[in-house]
XYZ file of C-alpha atoms in Angstrom:
381
model
C 0.944 6.439 19.387
C 0.699 2.690 18.797
C 2.588 0.903 16.027
C 0.021 0.351 13.276
C 1.528 -1.685 10.407
C 0.373 -0.658 6.968
C -1.596 -3.472 5.434
C -1.435 -3.074 1.656
C 1.971 -4.757 1.177
C 1.158 -7.901 3.182
C 0.934 -9.863 -0.061
C 4.724 -10.029 -0.392
C 5.791 -10.284 3.245
C 5.924 -14.083 3.577
C 7.130 -16.898 1.305
C 3.638 -18.413 1.290
C 2.087 -15.176 0.081
C 4.812 -14.749 -2.529
C 4.042 -18.274 -3.755
C 0.355 -17.407 -4.003
C 1.288 -14.252 -5.915
C 3.361 -16.305 -8.346
C 0.446 -18.674 -8.874
C -1.895 -15.718 -9.408
C 0.536 -14.247 -11.939
C 0.542 -17.528 -13.849
C -3.244 -17.627 -13.862
C -3.279 -14.011 -15.036
C -1.000 -14.864 -17.942
C -3.408 -17.571 -19.066
C -6.447 -15.353 -18.632
C -4.878 -12.402 -20.442
C -3.557 -14.398 -23.405
C -6.628 -13.713 -25.598
C -6.406 -9.991 -24.890
C -2.762 -9.886 -25.839
C -3.433 -11.777 -29.062
C -6.155 -9.298 -29.986
C -3.769 -6.393 -29.302
C -1.013 -8.019 -31.318
C -3.265 -8.492 -34.347
C -4.867 -5.019 -34.212
C -3.471 -2.131 -36.230
C -2.524 1.116 -34.471
C -4.579 4.167 -35.292
C -2.957 6.264 -37.996
C -4.961 9.490 -37.623
C -4.591 11.200 -34.263
C -3.805 10.069 -30.733
C -5.044 6.768 -29.367
C -4.016 6.221 -25.742
C -4.133 2.931 -23.839
C -4.018 3.050 -20.034
C -3.341 -0.647 -19.547
C -6.922 -1.645 -18.740
C -9.703 -2.685 -21.082
C -12.261 -0.538 -19.275
C -11.770 2.684 -17.378
C -13.906 3.044 -14.224
C -16.836 5.439 -14.424
C -17.153 8.503 -12.201
C -19.598 6.696 -9.907
C -17.119 3.888 -9.173
C -14.625 3.948 -6.316
C -11.035 4.368 -7.532
C -7.889 5.111 -5.567
C -4.310 6.152 -6.166
C -3.038 6.656 -9.671
C -6.271 5.512 -11.267
C -7.880 8.863 -10.402
C -5.795 10.923 -12.820
C -6.061 8.335 -15.594
C -9.811 8.378 -15.100
C -9.743 12.153 -15.604
C -7.481 12.015 -18.669
C -9.737 9.358 -20.140
C -12.490 11.968 -20.464
C -10.358 13.925 -22.935
C -8.295 11.095 -24.455
C -10.546 8.019 -24.291
C -9.021 4.652 -23.558
C -8.055 2.796 -26.758
C -7.148 -0.752 -25.669
C -6.630 -2.172 -29.179
C -5.681 0.474 -31.762
C -3.479 2.557 -29.438
C -0.381 4.394 -30.592
C 0.559 5.579 -27.075
C 0.776 3.318 -24.023
C 0.510 5.305 -20.768
C 1.111 3.529 -17.466
C 1.697 4.684 -13.902
C 3.706 3.327 -11.002
C 0.781 3.396 -8.562
C -1.738 1.769 -10.933
C 0.525 -0.540 -12.936
C -1.279 -3.541 -14.456
C 0.276 -6.889 -13.592
C 0.985 -7.588 -17.259
C 2.662 -4.212 -17.844
C 5.935 -5.691 -19.220
C 3.992 -7.684 -21.813
C 1.999 -4.596 -22.800
C 5.230 -2.631 -23.278
C 6.600 -5.361 -25.531
C 3.405 -5.273 -27.606
C 3.626 -1.484 -27.813
C 7.194 -1.670 -29.062
C 6.302 -4.191 -31.742
C 3.687 -1.865 -33.198
C 5.862 1.247 -32.898
C 3.728 2.877 -30.187
C 5.227 5.340 -27.733
C 5.475 4.309 -24.085
C 5.028 6.962 -21.367
C 5.421 6.380 -17.629
C 3.947 8.359 -14.720
C 6.048 8.039 -11.561
C 4.496 8.456 -8.142
C 6.331 7.349 -4.992
C 8.511 4.297 -4.433
C 8.453 1.463 -1.926
C 10.983 2.157 0.820
C 11.739 0.359 4.119
C 9.962 2.782 6.433
C 6.695 2.683 4.499
C 6.712 -0.812 3.067
C 8.889 -2.932 5.310
C 10.607 -6.078 4.080
C 10.257 -6.978 0.434
C 10.165 -3.412 -0.882
C 12.626 -4.399 -3.621
C 10.000 -6.738 -5.105
C 7.787 -3.720 -5.718
C 10.514 -1.431 -7.027
C 12.316 -3.758 -9.438
C 9.651 -4.080 -12.159
C 8.739 -0.402 -11.925
C 12.374 0.684 -12.181
C 12.728 -1.341 -15.376
C 9.652 0.282 -16.901
C 10.823 3.761 -15.891
C 14.116 3.128 -17.696
C 12.368 1.785 -20.798
C 9.862 4.632 -21.184
C 10.174 7.226 -23.937
C 9.090 9.926 -21.493
C 8.593 10.012 -17.728
C 6.327 12.337 -15.771
C 7.486 12.650 -12.150
C 4.585 13.914 -10.058
C 6.762 16.008 -7.738
C 10.444 16.649 -7.102
C 10.081 14.285 -4.136
C 8.929 11.542 -6.516
C 12.103 11.995 -8.556
C 14.214 12.004 -5.396
C 12.790 8.654 -4.354
C 13.062 7.160 -7.838
C 16.682 8.281 -8.167
C 17.470 6.608 -4.842
C 15.628 3.308 -5.307
C 15.284 2.912 -9.094
C 18.439 4.614 -10.316
C 18.655 8.014 -11.973
C 16.591 8.430 -15.121
C 18.823 8.968 -18.178
C 16.183 9.710 -20.790
C 13.530 12.376 -21.304
C 11.605 13.435 -18.187
C 9.808 16.309 -16.485
C 8.004 17.120 -13.245
C 4.245 17.443 -13.695
C 2.090 17.368 -10.530
C -1.257 15.638 -10.495
C -4.245 17.652 -11.720
C -7.572 18.730 -10.315
C -10.715 19.746 -12.174
C -11.134 23.234 -10.742
C -14.625 23.548 -12.227
C -15.971 20.470 -10.451
C -13.987 21.059 -7.271
C -14.916 24.565 -6.191
C -15.856 26.289 -2.918
C -19.451 26.472 -1.786
C -21.095 29.849 -2.567
C -20.874 30.828 1.095
C -19.404 29.205 4.172
C -22.296 27.622 6.082
C -22.740 28.141 9.792
C -21.387 24.971 11.384
C -18.805 23.797 13.909
C -15.196 23.737 12.744
C -15.228 20.628 10.547
C -12.101 18.707 9.596
C -11.878 16.132 6.813
C -9.630 13.076 6.722
C -9.965 11.931 3.104
C -8.226 9.679 0.641
C -7.490 6.009 1.327
C -7.437 4.901 4.973
C -5.026 2.000 4.573
C -2.496 3.238 7.133
C -3.646 3.019 10.709
C -1.411 5.775 12.000
C -3.161 8.318 9.777
C -6.523 7.509 11.321
C -5.104 7.409 14.835
C -3.215 10.686 14.382
C -6.370 12.430 13.155
C -8.469 11.178 16.078
C -5.880 12.064 18.687
C -5.482 15.512 17.118
C -9.240 16.009 17.280
C -9.285 15.035 20.951
C -6.516 17.556 21.602
C -8.234 20.227 19.507
C -11.523 19.878 21.386
C -9.826 21.093 24.550
C -9.817 24.519 22.872
C -12.586 24.078 20.297
C -15.089 21.716 21.948
C -17.413 21.922 18.955
C -14.809 20.713 16.436
C -15.770 17.687 14.326
C -14.029 15.215 12.026
C -15.318 13.554 8.867
C -13.475 10.353 7.933
C -13.931 9.308 4.303
C -12.486 6.194 2.681
C -12.515 2.511 3.517
C -10.960 1.693 6.895
C -8.660 -0.920 5.402
C -5.641 -0.529 7.683
C -6.367 -3.912 9.309
C -8.567 -6.930 8.585
C -10.909 -5.654 11.305
C -10.302 -1.981 10.540
C -13.867 -0.759 11.215
C -13.952 -2.531 14.585
C -10.566 -1.110 15.586
C -11.662 2.339 14.453
C -14.850 2.176 16.515
C -12.899 1.042 19.564
C -10.488 3.962 19.270
C -13.340 6.442 18.842
C -14.906 5.154 22.045
C -11.617 5.161 23.950
C -11.096 8.824 23.097
C -14.716 9.713 23.861
C -15.352 11.101 20.380
C -18.555 9.256 19.486
C -20.485 12.510 18.999
C -17.674 14.283 17.129
C -16.846 11.894 14.279
C -18.651 10.712 11.170
C -17.249 7.568 9.510
C -18.449 8.021 5.939
C -16.863 5.018 4.222
C -15.624 4.846 0.612
C -16.524 7.598 -1.820
C -16.473 7.970 -5.574
C -14.919 10.630 -7.757
C -18.432 11.820 -8.567
C -19.312 12.383 -4.905
C -15.944 13.894 -3.954
C -16.793 17.584 -4.660
C -19.769 17.532 -2.282
C -17.650 15.767 0.325
C -15.009 18.496 0.129
C -17.604 21.239 0.532
C -18.887 19.597 3.715
C -15.673 20.469 5.592
C -13.619 23.561 6.456
C -10.101 22.152 6.166
C -8.293 18.967 5.206
C -6.266 17.045 7.760
C -3.551 15.071 5.978
C -1.144 13.403 8.435
C 0.399 10.909 5.991
C 4.195 10.916 6.133
C 6.164 11.212 2.870
C 3.065 11.328 0.685
C 4.423 11.800 -2.868
C 1.628 13.760 -4.606
C -1.824 13.215 -3.076
C -4.750 14.126 -5.299
C -6.958 14.568 -2.233
C -4.838 17.575 -1.217
C -5.379 19.203 -4.618
C -9.112 18.491 -4.562
C -9.356 20.041 -1.118
C -7.416 23.149 -2.130
C -9.539 23.634 -5.243
C -12.601 23.381 -3.002
C -11.265 26.145 -0.772
C -10.044 23.879 2.021
C -6.683 24.822 3.525
C -4.534 21.830 4.456
C -2.949 20.808 7.743
C -0.340 18.230 6.864
C 2.882 16.414 7.584
C 5.529 18.651 6.010
C 7.170 15.727 4.242
C 7.119 14.058 0.850
C 5.701 16.109 -1.993
C 2.903 17.823 -0.058
C 4.889 20.999 0.742
C 5.407 21.431 -3.018
C 1.641 21.348 -3.503
C 0.476 23.505 -0.587
C 3.106 26.233 -0.649
C 3.301 28.961 1.973
C -0.264 30.238 2.330
C -2.662 27.375 1.514
C -2.134 25.522 4.789
C 0.192 24.761 7.669
C 2.635 21.861 7.821
C 3.938 20.013 10.861
C 7.744 19.717 10.474
C 9.096 16.237 9.784
C 12.531 14.828 8.918
C 13.358 13.078 5.666
C 13.767 9.430 6.610
C 13.571 6.357 4.369
C 13.991 3.851 7.206
C 10.900 4.643 9.255
C 7.814 6.825 9.110
C 7.380 9.826 11.415
C 3.650 10.504 12.002
C 2.901 14.014 13.255
C 2.001 14.339 16.931
C -1.494 15.155 18.102
C -0.497 18.395 19.839
C 1.366 19.648 16.754
C -1.533 18.815 14.439
C -4.050 20.487 16.750
C -1.887 23.613 16.985
C -1.651 23.765 13.190
C -5.436 23.445 12.895
C -5.907 26.344 15.305
C -3.409 28.420 13.324
C -5.364 27.807 10.131
C -8.699 28.425 11.834
C -7.600 31.885 12.962
C -7.372 32.992 9.303
C -9.711 30.450 7.740
C -11.211 32.675 5.042
C -7.814 34.020 3.994
C -6.297 30.528 3.886
C -9.291 29.234 1.993
C -8.917 31.867 -0.713
C -5.188 31.142 -0.964
C -5.827 27.407 -1.339
C -8.339 27.944 -4.110
C -6.114 30.421 -5.912
C -3.085 28.125 -5.808
C -5.062 25.159 -7.140
C -6.425 27.202 -10.057
C -3.082 28.756 -10.935
C -0.892 25.656 -10.655
C -2.913 22.454 -10.896
C -5.781 23.061 -13.325
C -6.537 19.786 -15.116
C -6.949 21.574 -18.457
C -3.262 22.547 -18.404
C -2.308 19.023 -17.347
C -4.320 17.431 -20.158
C -2.868 19.806 -22.733
C 0.663 18.999 -21.640
C -0.075 15.325 -22.197
C -1.445 16.075 -25.654
C 1.772 17.883 -26.552
C 4.103 15.179 -25.243
C 2.073 12.322 -26.744
C 1.900 14.118 -30.071
C 5.639 14.776 -30.154
C 6.422 11.138 -29.369
C 3.949 9.865 -31.931
C 5.473 12.085 -34.622
C 8.977 10.652 -34.209
């Protein structure tokens, strides 16, 4: 497998880019000054919860959102964003606004509670050089928070290693899924075995691993297909590189490149496949895995990060991987294909197990209620 460098962190990998980031931060401070003044002069709500997610406007369901924004978008439906009269500030490590430290200071001045949601951390194998620049501000916010939600035990493991162990109040609360919206189709349609590679395609090895696994799988299941959803952003010319790899492997008739998708279109996307292929290494707590399980899709995955905590024993099959912070270990094509075949042999049984586990453990209604309780307790102090 070729060495595909992940592209998201490029912005801090050279002095020139760091200088541009510093300039952008200065421009942001000027642009955000009026907003901060309006927050500082507003009075916090005195009757009931008012939660601010660090943005003036939450994206609608028909807008493309990725990462931590997905769960905040869901919580916003029950606890609407209150960017001025808030009494609880709720921020997350994977969707942290650039002016988060200033927002925390404003929250403290008005006596609002500050809650932090911790996803994964930047580490050398995933991020490369400069990972400390990402971790330092987030570690400070984690320490300052009144309460921290770690999304999985793996998230806490990484935070303890790279941020320092949390001394204050914390708990592990995995990401949620709306099990009413994400549900299996009434009956499995007659179609070729269809795999889905969902989420955010910003790491080239994930795309390459999925395609090579499909090529291997089609030696046994020549009708197998792969749906690839999400922007191909793993390189500046990601779509062109993706097309070239598809042609090289001779998979033109077996792959659909669907592009970005919204939260509103995600349930139908899940129902268009039979299982989720998730080859990302050390993924902390991927929402796409929970959405797939709720939709009755078993998961074939890299048995690393927090994914084994989500999938459990019966809702999918993992490809063994070591715990390594220095480099990523993508699963091999043969191992992924073998895991797909293992799932396919008991597809209906695995599908039922995936759905059952999502309903029992990750129902968004339970997740929202837990937030209500914690926010209410903090507000009452």
